[in-house]
mmCIF file of C-alpha atoms in Angstrom:
data_model
loop_
_atom_site.group_PDB
_atom_site.id
_atom_site.type_symbol
_atom_site.label_atom_id
_atom_site.label_comp_id
_atom_site.label_asym_id
_atom_site.label_seq_id
_atom_site.Cartn_x
_atom_site.Cartn_y
_atom_site.Cartn_z
ATOM 1 C CA MET A 196 83.581 -10.442 63.501
ATOM 2 C CA PRO A 197 82.990 -12.798 60.231
ATOM 3 C CA SER A 198 85.329 -15.844 59.417
ATOM 4 C CA SER A 199 86.464 -17.344 56.341
ATOM 5 C CA VAL A 200 86.593 -20.906 58.473
ATOM 6 C CA PRO A 201 84.797 -23.604 57.630
ATOM 7 C CA GLY A 202 82.540 -23.919 60.173
ATOM 8 C CA PHE A 203 82.896 -27.024 62.634
ATOM 9 C CA ALA A 204 79.704 -29.364 61.357
ATOM 10 C CA GLU A 205 81.737 -29.432 58.099
ATOM 11 C CA LEU A 206 84.665 -29.674 59.247
ATOM 12 C CA LEU A 207 83.547 -32.782 61.735
ATOM 13 C CA GLU A 208 81.810 -34.265 58.564
ATOM 14 C CA GLN A 209 84.739 -34.386 56.247
ATOM 15 C CA CYS A 210 86.719 -36.039 59.174
ATOM 16 C CA GLN A 211 87.510 -39.512 58.302
ATOM 17 C CA ARG A 212 89.226 -41.059 61.245
ATOM 18 C CA SER A 213 90.145 -39.099 64.566
ATOM 19 C CA ALA A 214 88.997 -35.498 65.820
ATOM 20 C CA VAL A 215 90.783 -34.451 69.080
ATOM 21 C CA HIS A 216 90.073 -31.726 71.229
ATOM 22 C CA LEU A 217 92.258 -29.849 73.326
ATOM 23 C CA GLU A 218 90.732 -27.398 75.959
ATOM 24 C CA LEU A 219 92.980 -24.803 78.203
ATOM 25 C CA ARG A 220 91.093 -22.546 79.649
ATOM 26 C CA ASP A 221 89.265 -22.560 83.545
ATOM 27 C CA SER A 222 86.185 -20.809 82.227
ATOM 28 C CA TYR A 223 84.745 -19.785 78.888
ATOM 29 C CA ALA A 224 82.017 -17.057 78.197
ATOM 30 C CA PRO A 225 78.541 -17.835 79.808
ATOM 31 C CA THR A 226 75.924 -19.234 77.984
ATOM 32 C CA ASP A 227 72.324 -19.800 78.660
ATOM 33 C CA ARG A 228 72.556 -23.325 79.899
ATOM 34 C CA PHE A 229 75.490 -22.446 82.493
ATOM 35 C CA GLU A 230 73.340 -19.622 83.663
ATOM 36 C CA ALA A 231 70.465 -21.878 84.471
ATOM 37 C CA TRP A 232 73.039 -24.301 86.404
ATOM 38 C CA GLN A 233 74.138 -21.154 88.641
ATOM 39 C CA ARG A 234 70.667 -20.703 89.417
ATOM 40 C CA GLY A 235 70.084 -24.469 90.212
ATOM 41 C CA GLU A 236 68.370 -25.639 87.427
ATOM 42 C CA ARG A 237 69.543 -29.420 86.725
ATOM 43 C CA ILE A 238 68.856 -31.545 83.614
ATOM 44 C CA ASN A 239 66.788 -34.477 83.374
ATOM 45 C CA TRP A 240 69.518 -37.198 81.775
ATOM 46 C CA GLU A 241 67.055 -39.198 81.457
ATOM 47 C CA ASP A 242 64.626 -37.566 79.365
ATOM 48 C CA GLN A 243 67.404 -37.048 76.408
ATOM 49 C CA ALA A 244 65.019 -35.503 73.981
ATOM 50 C CA SER A 245 65.552 -32.229 76.410
ATOM 51 C CA TRP A 246 68.910 -32.186 76.289
ATOM 52 C CA TRP A 247 70.042 -33.345 73.259
ATOM 53 C CA HIS A 248 71.817 -30.735 71.263
ATOM 54 C CA PRO A 249 72.605 -30.717 67.432
ATOM 55 C CA TYR A 250 76.154 -30.850 68.614
ATOM 56 C CA ASP A 251 75.351 -34.419 70.348
ATOM 57 C CA GLN A 252 73.771 -35.397 67.087
ATOM 58 C CA LEU A 253 76.670 -34.671 64.798
ATOM 59 C CA ILE A 254 79.505 -35.983 67.291
ATOM 60 C CA THR A 255 77.106 -39.355 67.082
ATOM 61 C CA ASP A 256 76.977 -39.646 63.293
ATOM 62 C CA ALA A 257 80.678 -39.201 63.315
ATOM 63 C CA VAL A 258 81.103 -42.249 66.070
ATOM 64 C CA ALA A 259 78.605 -44.232 63.684
ATOM 65 C CA ARG A 260 81.031 -43.544 61.058
ATOM 66 C CA GLY A 261 83.857 -44.760 62.410
ATOM 67 C CA VAL A 262 85.473 -41.366 63.656
ATOM 68 C CA VAL A 263 87.290 -41.441 67.461
ATOM 69 C CA ILE A 264 86.659 -38.141 68.958
ATOM 70 C CA ARG A 265 88.593 -37.581 72.007
ATOM 71 C CA ARG A 266 88.907 -34.414 74.537
ATOM 72 C CA ALA A 267 90.917 -33.347 76.959
ATOM 73 C CA ARG A 268 90.633 -30.686 79.803
ATOM 74 C CA VAL A 269 93.407 -29.467 81.477
ATOM 75 C CA VAL A 270 92.368 -27.495 84.695
ATOM 76 C CA SER A 271 92.966 -25.355 87.415
ATOM 77 C CA GLU A 272 92.598 -26.999 90.757
ATOM 78 C CA PRO A 273 90.142 -26.285 93.113
ATOM 79 C CA VAL A 274 88.199 -26.336 89.627
ATOM 80 C CA SER A 275 86.652 -22.732 88.729
ATOM 81 C CA GLU A 276 82.560 -22.978 88.810
ATOM 82 C CA TYR A 277 82.529 -22.737 84.746
ATOM 83 C CA ILE A 278 84.493 -26.043 84.988
ATOM 84 C CA ARG A 279 82.115 -27.630 87.829
ATOM 85 C CA TRP A 280 79.276 -27.247 85.557
ATOM 86 C CA GLU A 281 81.671 -28.465 82.526
ATOM 87 C CA HIS A 282 82.304 -31.989 84.054
ATOM 88 C CA TYR A 283 78.303 -31.878 85.083
ATOM 89 C CA VAL A 284 77.393 -31.643 81.289
ATOM 90 C CA THR A 285 80.163 -33.584 79.846
ATOM 91 C CA HIS A 286 77.352 -36.551 80.399
ATOM 92 C CA ALA A 287 76.283 -34.678 77.502
ATOM 93 C CA ASN A 288 79.260 -35.486 75.436
ATOM 94 C CA VAL A 289 80.293 -39.133 76.724
ATOM 95 C CA THR A 290 76.381 -39.967 76.058
ATOM 96 C CA ALA A 291 77.154 -38.521 72.107
ATOM 97 C CA GLY A 292 80.035 -40.490 71.917
ATOM 98 C CA GLU A 293 83.209 -38.680 72.764
ATOM 99 C CA GLN A 294 85.924 -40.090 75.127
ATOM 100 C CA VAL A 295 86.791 -36.984 77.592
ATOM 101 C CA ARG A 296 89.379 -37.076 80.221
ATOM 102 C CA TRP A 297 90.480 -34.044 82.703
ATOM 103 C CA LEU A 298 94.107 -33.285 83.318
ATOM 104 C CA PRO A 299 94.847 -31.006 86.309
ATOM 105 C CA ARG A 300 96.842 -28.625 85.649
ATOM 106 C CA ARG A 301 99.762 -29.469 87.832
ATOM 107 C CA GLN A 302 100.335 -32.493 86.186
ATOM 108 C CA ALA A 303 100.585 -30.628 82.927
ATOM 109 C CA THR A 304 103.836 -28.470 84.146
ATOM 110 C CA SER A 305 106.152 -30.797 81.929
ATOM 111 C CA ILE A 306 104.262 -30.950 78.632
ATOM 112 C CA PRO A 307 104.976 -28.048 76.134
ATOM 113 C CA LEU A 308 101.267 -26.882 75.243
ATOM 114 C CA PRO A 309 99.810 -24.364 72.692
ATOM 115 C CA GLY A 310 98.648 -21.480 73.402
ATOM 116 C CA ASN A 311 95.050 -22.067 72.455
ATOM 117 C CA ASP A 312 92.552 -24.394 72.180
ATOM 118 C CA PHE A 313 92.295 -26.393 69.367
ATOM 119 C CA TRP A 314 90.580 -28.908 67.232
ATOM 120 C CA LEU A 315 92.706 -31.419 65.526
ATOM 121 C CA PHE A 316 91.049 -33.359 62.591
ATOM 122 C CA ASP A 317 92.433 -36.718 61.085
ATOM 123 C CA GLY A 318 96.062 -35.730 62.514
ATOM 124 C CA ALA A 319 96.185 -33.142 59.561
ATOM 125 C CA LEU A 320 94.035 -30.029 59.571
ATOM 126 C CA LEU A 321 93.696 -27.715 62.996
ATOM 127 C CA ARG A 322 91.265 -25.640 63.605
ATOM 128 C CA VAL A 323 92.759 -23.141 66.643
ATOM 129 C CA HIS A 324 90.131 -21.116 68.876
ATOM 130 C CA HIS A 325 91.135 -17.781 69.617
ATOM 131 C CA PHE A 326 89.902 -16.320 72.430
ATOM 132 C CA SER A 327 88.973 -13.209 74.413
ATOM 133 C CA GLY A 328 89.981 -12.558 77.897
ATOM 134 C CA ASP A 329 86.482 -13.241 79.525
ATOM 135 C CA GLY A 330 86.074 -16.461 77.432
ATOM 136 C CA ALA A 331 84.004 -15.528 73.953
ATOM 137 C CA VAL A 332 85.191 -16.778 70.992
ATOM 138 C CA VAL A 333 87.159 -13.913 68.871
ATOM 139 C CA GLU A 334 87.890 -16.174 66.259
ATOM 140 C CA ASP A 335 88.941 -19.514 64.818
ATOM 141 C CA GLU A 336 92.148 -19.937 62.447
ATOM 142 C CA ILE A 337 92.986 -23.299 59.939
ATOM 143 C CA THR A 338 95.933 -24.379 59.690
ATOM 144 C CA THR A 339 98.189 -27.532 58.327
ATOM 145 C CA ASP A 340 101.193 -26.117 59.145
ATOM 146 C CA PRO A 341 103.305 -29.606 59.641
ATOM 147 C CA ASP A 342 105.063 -28.120 62.587
ATOM 148 C CA THR A 343 102.270 -26.931 64.411
ATOM 149 C CA VAL A 344 100.095 -29.901 63.892
ATOM 150 C CA LYS A 345 103.206 -31.530 65.447
ATOM 151 C CA LEU A 346 103.082 -29.568 68.184
ATOM 152 C CA CYS A 347 99.413 -29.822 69.008
ATOM 153 C CA THR A 348 99.572 -33.611 68.623
ATOM 154 C CA THR A 349 101.973 -33.997 71.159
ATOM 155 C CA ALA A 350 100.595 -32.008 73.453
ATOM 156 C CA PHE A 351 97.471 -33.590 73.384
ATOM 157 C CA GLU A 352 98.579 -36.950 73.437
ATOM 158 C CA ALA A 353 100.442 -35.991 76.747
ATOM 159 C CA VAL A 354 97.959 -34.717 78.057
ATOM 160 C CA TRP A 355 95.822 -37.853 76.964
ATOM 161 C CA GLU A 356 98.616 -40.398 78.545
ATOM 162 C CA ARG A 357 98.078 -38.515 82.027
ATOM 163 C CA ALA A 358 94.189 -37.141 82.322
ATOM 164 C CA LEU A 359 91.914 -39.229 83.640
ATOM 165 C CA PRO A 360 88.661 -40.779 82.231
ATOM 166 C CA HIS A 361 85.705 -38.498 82.848
ATOM 167 C CA HIS A 362 84.433 -40.688 85.214
ATOM 168 C CA LEU A 363 87.214 -41.296 87.639
ATOM 169 C CA TYR A 364 87.642 -37.589 87.954
ATOM 170 C CA GLU A 365 85.638 -36.157 90.391
ATOM 171 C CA ILE A 366 85.407 -32.615 91.630
#
């Protein structure tokens, strides 16, 4: 389905101060990289050229401009195989300059959470991700609605406050 929503790269390039990402699902549509990991293939983290992705460069460039990029994941425990893989590949996110934290879902019960994953740019522009039941992206939506932005900001910060930094979260 074609989308009139600006691409992630465009939104991040326009971002000046902060970009936060909240992930709430325990699995997403499988990718080639996930399937390779399931087959036992592992990344040679010392050979950055072999795994560096254009996304990683976008993040590095934004951080170099002074944008603080934070990602928080709310996960069920024991974690799904997909989350186990995400934890493994988060090394790339951190190397690129993202700050990443993990919150076990049981510790999120008292947090009012939005129904969808999102990116929030500069605390004002929200890109909401809509997924099908099997984790495939259906569409993205942009909103600047103040009430929605406030809910998502508050939810992200509450998750961030309780979550463990990536290097401390063990699965």
